[in-house]
Amino acid sequence: MNSLLPLRSLLAAVAAAVLAAACTSTPPPPPQIDATSPAQRMAAVLAAAGVDDKELSVQPLRDPQVDDLRETAAAHREAGDLAAAGEALNQALLQVEDDPGILQERAEIALLQGDWARAETLARKAVALGSRTGPLCRRHWATIEQAHLARAEQENAASAHAQIERCTVPGIIRY
């Protein structure tokens, strides 16, 4: 019997080791880091907007003072001063808070600043107030899509992407 004692101890130790190994779990894979830059996200928005001369696109009339603020914002954006661009657009929004075009421009500044939540919020407000067709509509939804992608919300991004296609309505064909 004494000769079986070391074998039993060895079997007990192996069984304990197997049970302990079975209880451990592999750690979840680390979250994938999205290396897409805000500028690349903005390029995707502009690419989704596209321009098609066969498509119906309605542009509103704007107040000259608001247009000046938009031009100032564009100049600051070109110069890389996103804070000043955002401030100019904020001033424009104080004058015409329900302008989908200005809301979209401000959303794009937020996207370039990496403020994903604000970009989405502004673009959603622009969707609610704006046209359901054309390049501006596609910019709204592409901004929302990029905000979701930046936060690794794949399902929501796919839903926003599907909306982009619905924004294209052909213009009237005249003979």
XYZ file of N, CA, C and O in Angstrom:
700
model
N 0.789 -1.183 0.000
C 0.000 0.000 0.000
C 0.838 1.256 0.000
O 0.424 2.249 -0.555
N 1.955 1.162 0.653
C 2.830 2.314 0.699
C 3.347 2.679 -0.675
O 3.647 3.827 -0.934
N 3.462 1.719 -1.595
C 3.962 2.021 -2.937
C 2.910 2.784 -3.743
O 3.240 3.473 -4.685
N 1.633 2.683 -3.407
C 0.583 3.411 -4.104
C 0.427 4.841 -3.594
O -0.131 5.692 -4.283
N 0.920 5.112 -2.406
C 0.779 6.440 -1.822
C 1.430 7.530 -2.671
O 0.802 8.545 -2.951
N 2.687 7.357 -3.147
C 3.265 8.416 -3.988
C 2.504 8.569 -5.307
O 2.354 9.669 -5.832
N 1.996 7.455 -5.844
C 1.255 7.530 -7.103
C -0.060 8.280 -6.894
O -0.443 9.113 -7.711
N -0.736 8.019 -5.782
C -1.966 8.732 -5.468
C -1.699 10.218 -5.269
O -2.474 11.066 -5.708
N -0.625 10.549 -4.591
C -0.273 11.963 -4.381
C 0.005 12.649 -5.707
O -0.412 13.785 -5.938
N 0.702 11.929 -6.575
C 1.011 12.493 -7.889
C -0.270 12.702 -8.692
O -0.472 13.755 -9.317
N -1.180 11.718 -8.682
C -2.444 11.837 -9.398
C -3.297 12.970 -8.819
O -3.937 13.719 -9.557
N -3.297 13.121 -7.520
C -4.061 14.194 -6.881
C -3.497 15.549 -7.273
O -4.242 16.497 -7.554
N -2.184 15.631 -7.326
C -1.554 16.896 -7.712
C -1.861 17.232 -9.168
O -2.152 18.386 -9.511
N -1.817 16.241 -10.056
C -2.122 16.459 -11.474
C -3.592 16.870 -11.626
O -3.911 17.792 -12.376
N -4.481 16.198 -10.912
C -5.905 16.523 -10.992
C -6.154 17.957 -10.500
O -6.929 18.706 -11.103
N -5.494 18.347 -9.432
C -5.656 19.699 -8.907
C -5.147 20.728 -9.914
O -5.764 21.784 -10.130
N -4.037 20.401 -10.565
C -3.478 21.322 -11.559
C -4.409 21.454 -12.762
O -4.616 22.552 -13.289
N -4.994 20.325 -13.197
C -5.918 20.357 -14.334
C -7.169 21.158 -13.972
O -7.653 21.974 -14.763
N -7.693 20.949 -12.772
C -8.863 21.701 -12.333
C -8.552 23.195 -12.226
O -9.363 24.041 -12.632
N -7.399 23.526 -11.721
C -7.028 24.938 -11.598
C -6.888 25.575 -12.985
O -7.302 26.710 -13.204
N -6.319 24.828 -13.906
C -6.157 25.353 -15.271
C -7.517 25.541 -15.934
O -7.714 26.481 -16.707
N -8.461 24.652 -15.639
C -9.786 24.758 -16.234
C -10.553 25.958 -15.686
O -11.418 26.505 -16.356
N -10.239 26.370 -14.473
C -10.943 27.492 -13.863
C -10.461 28.847 -14.373
O -11.146 29.844 -14.235
N -9.277 28.886 -14.890
C -8.787 30.178 -15.380
C -9.347 30.432 -16.763
O -9.629 29.522 -17.525
N -9.522 31.690 -17.067
C -10.020 32.038 -18.390
C -8.996 32.928 -19.078
O -8.215 33.612 -18.429
N -9.051 32.882 -20.360
C -8.129 33.735 -21.099
C -8.672 35.160 -21.047
O -9.888 35.367 -21.117
N -7.803 36.108 -20.902
C -8.283 37.491 -20.834
C -8.884 37.896 -22.179
O -8.473 37.382 -23.228
N -9.856 38.800 -22.143
C -10.445 39.232 -23.407
C -9.390 39.958 -24.235
O -8.457 40.551 -23.692
N -9.530 39.884 -25.551
C -8.535 40.566 -26.372
C -8.608 42.072 -26.114
O -9.672 42.605 -25.814
N -7.478 42.733 -26.200
C -7.510 44.178 -25.959
C -8.354 44.860 -27.022
O -8.434 44.387 -28.156
N -9.015 45.957 -26.652
C -9.844 46.641 -27.650
C -8.962 47.131 -28.795
O -7.846 47.584 -28.578
N -9.489 46.997 -29.993
C -8.725 47.428 -31.146
C -8.675 48.953 -31.157
O -9.689 49.619 -30.998
N -7.499 49.457 -31.322
C -7.329 50.902 -31.356
C -7.496 51.359 -32.791
O -6.834 50.872 -33.698
N -8.415 52.286 -32.970
C -8.693 52.830 -34.296
C -7.682 53.934 -34.557
O -7.662 54.938 -33.855
N -6.860 53.745 -35.549
C -5.814 54.720 -35.850
C -6.265 55.769 -36.864
O -5.460 56.551 -37.341
N -7.551 55.784 -37.170
C -8.063 56.764 -38.124
C -8.005 58.148 -37.500
O -8.534 58.373 -36.423
N -7.366 59.074 -38.188
C -7.239 60.436 -37.657
C -8.529 61.217 -37.905
O -9.313 60.872 -38.788
N -8.749 62.280 -37.137
C -9.915 63.131 -37.401
C -9.932 63.665 -38.841
O -10.989 63.759 -39.454
N -8.767 63.988 -39.385
C -8.713 64.481 -40.768
C -9.154 63.394 -41.748
O -9.846 63.679 -42.735
N -8.787 62.145 -41.481
C -9.232 61.041 -42.339
C -10.737 60.842 -42.218
O -11.410 60.538 -43.200
N -11.261 61.018 -41.021
C -12.711 60.910 -40.829
C -13.423 62.017 -41.613
O -14.446 61.790 -42.236
N -12.864 63.219 -41.579
C -13.456 64.334 -42.311
C -13.407 64.066 -43.818
O -14.369 64.367 -44.533
N -12.324 63.504 -44.296
C -12.207 63.163 -45.716
C -13.281 62.151 -46.107
O -13.856 62.238 -47.201
N -13.592 61.219 -45.209
C -14.644 60.231 -45.487
C -16.006 60.910 -45.575
O -16.844 60.538 -46.405
N -16.232 61.905 -44.733
C -17.504 62.658 -44.770
C -17.632 63.367 -46.107
O -18.677 63.305 -46.770
N -16.582 64.059 -46.514
C -16.629 64.800 -47.780
C -16.773 63.864 -48.975
O -17.480 64.181 -49.932
N -16.130 62.709 -48.903
C -16.258 61.733 -49.994
C -17.687 61.210 -50.081
O -18.218 61.008 -51.181
N -18.317 60.988 -48.938
C -19.703 60.490 -48.939
C -20.653 61.538 -49.496
O -21.639 61.209 -50.164
N -20.367 62.811 -49.242
C -21.240 63.879 -49.732
C -21.246 63.904 -51.247
O -22.299 63.951 -51.877
N -20.063 63.836 -51.842
C -19.970 63.834 -53.293
C -20.711 65.000 -53.922
O -21.334 65.805 -53.262
N -20.621 65.104 -55.203
C -21.364 66.110 -55.945
C -21.794 65.454 -57.240
O -20.994 64.865 -57.949
N -23.048 65.545 -57.515
C -23.592 64.944 -58.727
C -24.471 65.979 -59.397
O -25.451 66.435 -58.826
N -24.111 66.373 -60.615
C -24.879 67.405 -61.296
C -26.241 66.914 -61.772
O -27.040 67.690 -62.266
N -26.527 65.644 -61.589
C -27.828 65.098 -61.970
C -28.765 65.003 -60.768
O -29.867 64.504 -60.873
N -28.308 65.484 -59.638
C -29.064 65.337 -58.405
C -29.684 66.670 -57.993
O -29.079 67.729 -58.138
N -30.861 66.578 -57.439
C -31.555 67.747 -56.929
C -30.873 68.218 -55.649
O -30.667 67.445 -54.728
N -30.495 69.485 -55.599
C -29.864 70.045 -54.416
C -30.401 71.454 -54.202
O -30.265 72.318 -55.061
N -31.032 71.683 -53.063
C -31.644 72.969 -52.754
C -30.755 73.691 -51.750
O -30.379 73.126 -50.726
N -30.413 74.947 -52.045
C -29.583 75.754 -51.155
C -30.395 76.938 -50.641
O -30.999 77.661 -51.432
N -30.424 77.161 -49.340
C -31.208 78.280 -48.793
C -30.488 79.620 -48.999
O -29.272 79.663 -49.187
N -31.260 80.696 -48.944
C -30.678 82.036 -48.934
C -30.173 82.299 -47.521
O -30.792 81.896 -46.542
N -29.043 82.997 -47.418
C -28.467 83.247 -46.096
C -28.266 84.731 -45.864
O -28.036 85.506 -46.791
N -28.283 85.092 -44.597
C -27.991 86.444 -44.145
C -26.512 86.738 -44.440
O -25.651 85.910 -44.149
N -26.192 87.911 -44.992
C -24.797 88.234 -45.302
C -23.875 88.183 -44.078
O -22.719 87.781 -44.188
N -24.372 88.580 -42.917
C -23.545 88.531 -41.703
C -23.203 87.083 -41.341
O -22.087 86.779 -40.940
N -24.163 86.193 -41.515
C -23.936 84.774 -41.235
C -22.945 84.215 -42.251
O -22.048 83.439 -41.898
N -23.083 84.629 -43.514
C -22.126 84.190 -44.527
C -20.716 84.647 -44.195
O -19.751 83.905 -44.403
N -20.574 85.860 -43.665
C -19.255 86.354 -43.262
C -18.664 85.464 -42.165
O -17.473 85.132 -42.194
N -19.486 85.082 -41.205
C -19.013 84.202 -40.133
C -18.618 82.829 -40.675
O -17.619 82.244 -40.242
N -19.367 82.338 -41.640
C -19.036 81.046 -42.266
C -17.706 81.144 -43.001
O -16.880 80.232 -42.935
N -17.494 82.260 -43.703
C -16.225 82.445 -44.420
C -15.062 82.581 -43.444
O -13.979 82.042 -43.684
N -15.295 83.277 -42.341
C -14.266 83.399 -41.300
C -13.928 82.016 -40.748
O -12.752 81.681 -40.561
N -14.950 81.223 -40.484
C -14.741 79.864 -39.972
C -13.944 79.035 -40.970
O -13.013 78.310 -40.578
N -14.282 79.160 -42.248
C -13.559 78.400 -43.278
C -12.088 78.815 -43.330
O -11.198 77.964 -43.467
N -11.822 80.104 -43.203
C -10.440 80.583 -43.223
C -9.662 80.055 -42.017
O -8.510 79.617 -42.148
N -10.291 80.081 -40.843
C -9.634 79.549 -39.637
C -9.388 78.047 -39.774
O -8.337 77.555 -39.366
N -10.345 77.357 -40.344
C -10.199 75.909 -40.536
C -9.028 75.623 -41.473
O -8.219 74.740 -41.209
N -8.944 76.366 -42.567
C -7.828 76.202 -43.511
C -6.495 76.461 -42.826
O -5.507 75.801 -43.129
N -6.475 77.432 -41.924
C -5.244 77.784 -41.215
C -4.934 76.815 -40.076
O -3.885 76.912 -39.441
N -5.862 75.895 -39.806
C -5.642 74.912 -38.748
C -6.077 75.371 -37.372
O -5.818 74.692 -36.384
N -6.743 76.503 -37.283
C -7.225 77.016 -35.998
C -8.679 76.575 -35.809
O -9.619 77.335 -36.043
N -8.840 75.339 -35.369
C -10.177 74.758 -35.241
C -10.994 75.434 -34.139
O -12.214 75.559 -34.277
N -10.342 75.872 -33.079
C -11.069 76.540 -31.999
C -11.707 77.830 -32.512
O -12.878 78.117 -32.234
N -10.945 78.617 -33.278
C -11.486 79.867 -33.824
C -12.571 79.574 -34.855
O -13.572 80.293 -34.924
N -12.390 78.533 -35.645
C -13.412 78.146 -36.624
C -14.703 77.767 -35.906
O -15.796 78.192 -36.293
N -14.582 76.986 -34.855
C -15.753 76.590 -34.075
C -16.442 77.775 -33.446
O -17.672 77.861 -33.429
N -15.658 78.729 -32.950
C -16.240 79.916 -32.325
C -16.989 80.768 -33.341
O -18.073 81.277 -33.057
N -16.439 80.913 -34.533
C -17.126 81.686 -35.582
C -18.462 81.020 -35.929
O -19.484 81.697 -36.101
N -18.464 79.696 -36.017
C -19.708 78.986 -36.326
C -20.683 79.050 -35.149
O -21.902 79.113 -35.350
N -20.163 79.050 -33.927
C -21.039 79.225 -32.759
C -21.738 80.583 -32.820
O -22.924 80.690 -32.506
N -21.003 81.606 -33.228
C -21.594 82.941 -33.367
C -22.680 82.926 -34.449
O -23.737 83.536 -34.282
N -22.418 82.236 -35.545
C -23.421 82.136 -36.613
C -24.668 81.415 -36.099
O -25.796 81.808 -36.411
N -24.467 80.380 -35.306
C -25.603 79.624 -34.772
C -26.421 80.444 -33.769
O -27.611 80.181 -33.599
N -25.800 81.407 -33.137
C -26.566 82.280 -32.259
C -27.556 83.120 -33.065
O -28.618 83.490 -32.564
N -27.221 83.387 -34.307
C -28.107 84.183 -35.165
C -29.137 83.323 -35.888
O -30.267 83.755 -36.102
N -28.745 82.144 -36.318
C -29.658 81.243 -37.039
C -29.458 79.824 -36.503
O -28.831 78.988 -37.128
N -30.032 79.572 -35.342
C -29.778 78.307 -34.646
C -30.320 77.076 -35.353
O -29.896 75.962 -35.065
N -31.248 77.277 -36.282
C -31.864 76.128 -36.944
C -31.401 75.953 -38.389
O -32.108 75.364 -39.187
N -30.222 76.433 -38.718
C -29.696 76.288 -40.074
C -28.923 74.973 -40.172
O -27.855 74.830 -39.573
N -29.451 73.993 -40.922
C -28.789 72.691 -40.987
C -27.386 72.750 -41.574
O -26.507 71.983 -41.179
N -27.156 73.677 -42.509
C -25.828 73.794 -43.110
C -24.785 74.245 -42.100
O -23.677 73.699 -42.045
N -25.140 75.220 -41.298
C -24.200 75.714 -40.290
C -24.019 74.687 -39.177
O -22.912 74.472 -38.689
N -25.110 74.032 -38.801
C -24.990 72.952 -37.810
C -24.041 71.874 -38.319
O -23.212 71.355 -37.566
N -24.152 71.547 -39.612
C -23.272 70.532 -40.182
C -21.822 70.997 -40.191
O -20.915 70.238 -39.850
N -21.601 72.245 -40.560
C -20.230 72.767 -40.558
C -19.641 72.725 -39.148
O -18.471 72.383 -38.961
N -20.470 73.044 -38.154
C -19.991 72.999 -36.765
C -19.738 71.559 -36.341
O -18.794 71.266 -35.602
N -20.586 70.639 -36.800
C -20.380 69.213 -36.502
C -19.055 68.735 -37.086
O -18.334 67.955 -36.457
N -18.730 69.214 -38.263
C -17.474 68.810 -38.905
C -16.264 69.356 -38.155
O -15.243 68.676 -38.049
N -16.385 70.555 -37.609
C -15.296 71.089 -36.778
C -15.137 70.204 -35.540
O -14.024 69.847 -35.160
N -16.254 69.826 -34.924
C -16.191 68.936 -33.754
C -15.544 67.606 -34.136
O -14.742 67.056 -33.369
N -15.855 67.105 -35.317
C -15.249 65.855 -35.791
C -13.741 66.031 -35.927
O -12.965 65.174 -35.485
N -13.315 67.132 -36.518
C -11.880 67.394 -36.673
C -11.185 67.567 -35.321
O -9.997 67.272 -35.192
N -11.928 68.037 -34.321
C -11.371 68.202 -32.975
C -11.390 66.901 -32.176
O -10.879 66.855 -31.063
N -11.988 65.867 -32.743
C -12.069 64.595 -32.018
C -13.156 64.574 -30.967
O -13.167 63.704 -30.100
N -14.088 65.498 -31.036
C -15.210 65.549 -30.098
C -16.374 64.780 -30.729
O -17.294 65.351 -31.299
N -16.290 63.458 -30.639
C -17.212 62.570 -31.354
C -18.659 62.776 -30.921
O -19.557 62.801 -31.767
N -18.896 62.909 -29.633
C -20.276 63.057 -29.138
C -20.896 64.350 -29.656
O -22.047 64.362 -30.100
N -20.142 65.430 -29.621
C -20.684 66.712 -30.090
C -20.917 66.671 -31.596
O -21.914 67.201 -32.089
N -19.994 66.056 -32.326
C -20.162 65.948 -33.778
C -21.460 65.208 -34.096
O -22.244 65.652 -34.943
N -21.697 64.118 -33.392
C -22.923 63.351 -33.644
C -24.166 64.157 -33.262
O -25.139 64.198 -34.015
N -24.137 64.807 -32.112
C -25.294 65.577 -31.655
C -25.659 66.682 -32.644
O -26.830 66.850 -33.007
N -24.665 67.420 -33.106
C -24.914 68.507 -34.059
C -25.414 67.970 -35.398
O -26.337 68.529 -35.997
N -24.815 66.876 -35.861
C -25.247 66.294 -37.143
C -26.676 65.750 -37.036
O -27.469 65.893 -37.969
N -27.015 65.162 -35.911
C -28.391 64.667 -35.730
C -29.403 65.818 -35.710
O -30.495 65.706 -36.249
N -29.027 66.915 -35.083
C -29.915 68.081 -35.071
C -30.076 68.604 -36.500
O -31.179 68.973 -36.910
N -28.992 68.608 -37.261
C -29.046 69.054 -38.654
C -29.941 68.132 -39.481
O -30.717 68.597 -40.324
N -29.877 66.832 -39.231
C -30.746 65.873 -39.931
C -32.206 66.198 -39.635
O -33.049 66.220 -40.530
N -32.498 66.445 -38.373
C -33.885 66.710 -37.967
C -34.432 67.982 -38.610
O -35.623 68.059 -38.906
N -33.567 68.957 -38.837
C -34.007 70.241 -39.379
C -33.853 70.363 -40.887
O -34.460 71.243 -41.497
N -33.023 69.520 -41.468
C -32.631 69.733 -42.854
C -33.327 68.853 -43.862
O -34.278 68.132 -43.572
N -32.784 68.946 -45.041
C -33.295 68.186 -46.171
C -32.992 66.704 -45.990
O -31.992 66.336 -45.378
N -33.825 65.894 -46.544
C -33.628 64.441 -46.480
C -32.936 63.920 -47.735
O -32.842 62.725 -47.937
N -32.475 64.836 -48.572
C -31.813 64.436 -49.810
C -30.598 65.316 -50.069
O -30.461 66.393 -49.497
N -29.747 64.842 -50.940
C -28.635 65.633 -51.429
C -27.352 65.494 -50.633
O -27.265 64.740 -49.665
N -26.343 66.243 -51.085
C -25.021 66.156 -50.463
C -25.013 66.520 -48.981
O -24.310 65.893 -48.197
N -25.800 67.518 -48.585
C -25.814 67.905 -47.178
C -26.371 66.776 -46.310
O -25.833 66.479 -45.237
N -27.406 66.118 -46.786
C -27.975 64.970 -46.070
C -26.914 63.874 -45.903
O -26.752 63.310 -44.826
N -26.168 63.608 -46.979
C -25.119 62.585 -46.893
C -24.020 63.001 -45.921
O -23.483 62.162 -45.198
N -23.689 64.293 -45.883
C -22.682 64.765 -44.918
C -23.155 64.560 -43.493
O -22.371 64.175 -42.616
N -24.449 64.824 -43.233
C -24.994 64.609 -41.884
C -24.752 63.162 -41.455
O -24.182 62.897 -40.397
N -25.223 62.243 -42.306
C -25.161 60.833 -41.933
C -23.735 60.300 -41.918
O -23.392 59.455 -41.089
N -22.886 60.803 -42.796
C -21.487 60.366 -42.787
C -20.786 60.847 -41.517
O -19.937 60.144 -40.959
N -21.139 62.023 -41.041
C -20.578 62.529 -39.782
C -21.021 61.650 -38.621
O -20.210 61.281 -37.760
N -22.290 61.299 -38.615
C -22.809 60.407 -37.563
C -22.102 59.058 -37.640
O -21.682 58.503 -36.615
N -21.950 58.538 -38.852
C -21.256 57.261 -39.033
C -19.831 57.341 -38.482
O -19.395 56.452 -37.737
N -19.108 58.394 -38.825
C -17.718 58.518 -38.372
C -17.622 58.668 -36.859
O -16.693 58.142 -36.234
N -18.576 59.361 -36.261
C -18.583 59.495 -34.800
C -18.763 58.132 -34.142
O -18.111 57.816 -33.144
N -19.645 57.312 -34.723
C -19.838 55.959 -34.177
C -18.600 55.093 -34.398
O -18.192 54.348 -33.501
N -18.010 55.175 -35.567
C -16.802 54.391 -35.835
C -15.681 54.780 -34.874
O -14.945 53.907 -34.397
N -15.556 56.055 -34.587
C -14.510 56.522 -33.677
C -14.694 55.960 -32.276
O -13.717 55.769 -31.546
N -15.938 55.692 -31.910
C -16.228 55.127 -30.585
C -16.394 53.615 -30.633
O -16.871 53.018 -29.669
N -16.016 53.005 -31.764
C -16.088 51.545 -31.951
C -17.508 51.015 -31.792
O -17.721 49.919 -31.284
N -18.485 51.773 -32.257
C -19.889 51.359 -32.233
C -20.267 50.915 -33.647
O -20.926 51.636 -34.396
N -19.812 49.724 -33.996
C -19.928 49.229 -35.368
C -21.374 49.123 -35.850
O -21.685 49.486 -36.975
N -22.243 48.607 -34.996
C -23.638 48.415 -35.410
C -24.315 49.764 -35.693
O -25.024 49.918 -36.684
N -24.076 50.735 -34.827
C -24.657 52.063 -35.041
C -24.060 52.727 -36.276
O -24.754 53.438 -37.002
N -22.778 52.516 -36.499
C -22.123 53.079 -37.690
C -22.728 52.481 -38.958
O -22.973 53.199 -39.938
N -22.989 51.186 -38.941
C -23.594 50.534 -40.110
C -24.993 51.085 -40.372
O -25.391 51.288 -41.525
N -25.734 51.347 -39.316
C -27.071 51.917 -39.461
C -26.999 53.312 -40.078
O -27.782 53.655 -40.972
N -26.060 54.124 -39.618
C -25.890 55.475 -40.178
C -25.455 55.392 -41.638
O -25.919 56.165 -42.480
N -24.583 54.444 -41.938
C -24.112 54.289 -43.317
C -25.271 53.954 -44.260
O -25.329 54.449 -45.385
N -26.188 53.149 -43.780
C -27.351 52.785 -44.605
C -28.196 54.019 -44.926
O -28.805 54.103 -45.995
N -28.216 54.988 -44.030
C -28.990 56.213 -44.257
C -28.382 57.069 -45.371
O -29.096 57.823 -46.037
N -27.083 56.970 -45.559
C -26.413 57.779 -46.581
C -27.009 57.506 -47.955
O -27.263 58.436 -48.723
N -27.259 56.252 -48.251
C -27.809 55.878 -49.563
C -29.199 56.463 -49.780
O -29.575 56.786 -50.897
N -29.950 56.614 -48.712
C -31.317 57.146 -48.830
C -31.335 58.637 -49.144
O -32.384 59.183 -49.466
N -30.190 59.287 -49.020
C -30.113 60.732 -49.273
C -30.005 61.062 -50.755
O -30.084 62.225 -51.132
N -29.776 60.074 -51.587
C -29.602 60.334 -53.014
C -30.913 60.117 -53.745
O -31.451 59.021 -53.787
N -31.419 61.200 -54.287
C -32.641 61.168 -55.084
C -32.317 61.844 -56.413
O -31.845 62.983 -56.419
N -32.540 61.162 -57.506
C -32.197 61.780 -58.793
C -33.046 63.004 -59.067
O -34.192 63.094 -58.634
N -32.456 63.931 -59.768
C -33.178 65.134 -60.156
C -34.186 64.825 -61.252
O -34.319 63.694 -61.726
N -34.896 65.836 -61.668
C -35.918 65.687 -62.694
C -35.231 65.614 -64.058
O -34.394 66.447 -64.397
N -35.607 64.624 -64.833
C -35.050 64.476 -66.170
C -35.936 65.274 -67.115
O -37.137 65.017 -67.227
N -35.357 66.229 -67.792
C -36.107 67.070 -68.728
C -35.663 66.745 -70.132
O -34.478 66.639 -70.405
N -36.608 66.648 -71.012
C -36.292 66.321 -72.407
C -36.438 67.525 -73.274
O -37.157 68.396 -73.164
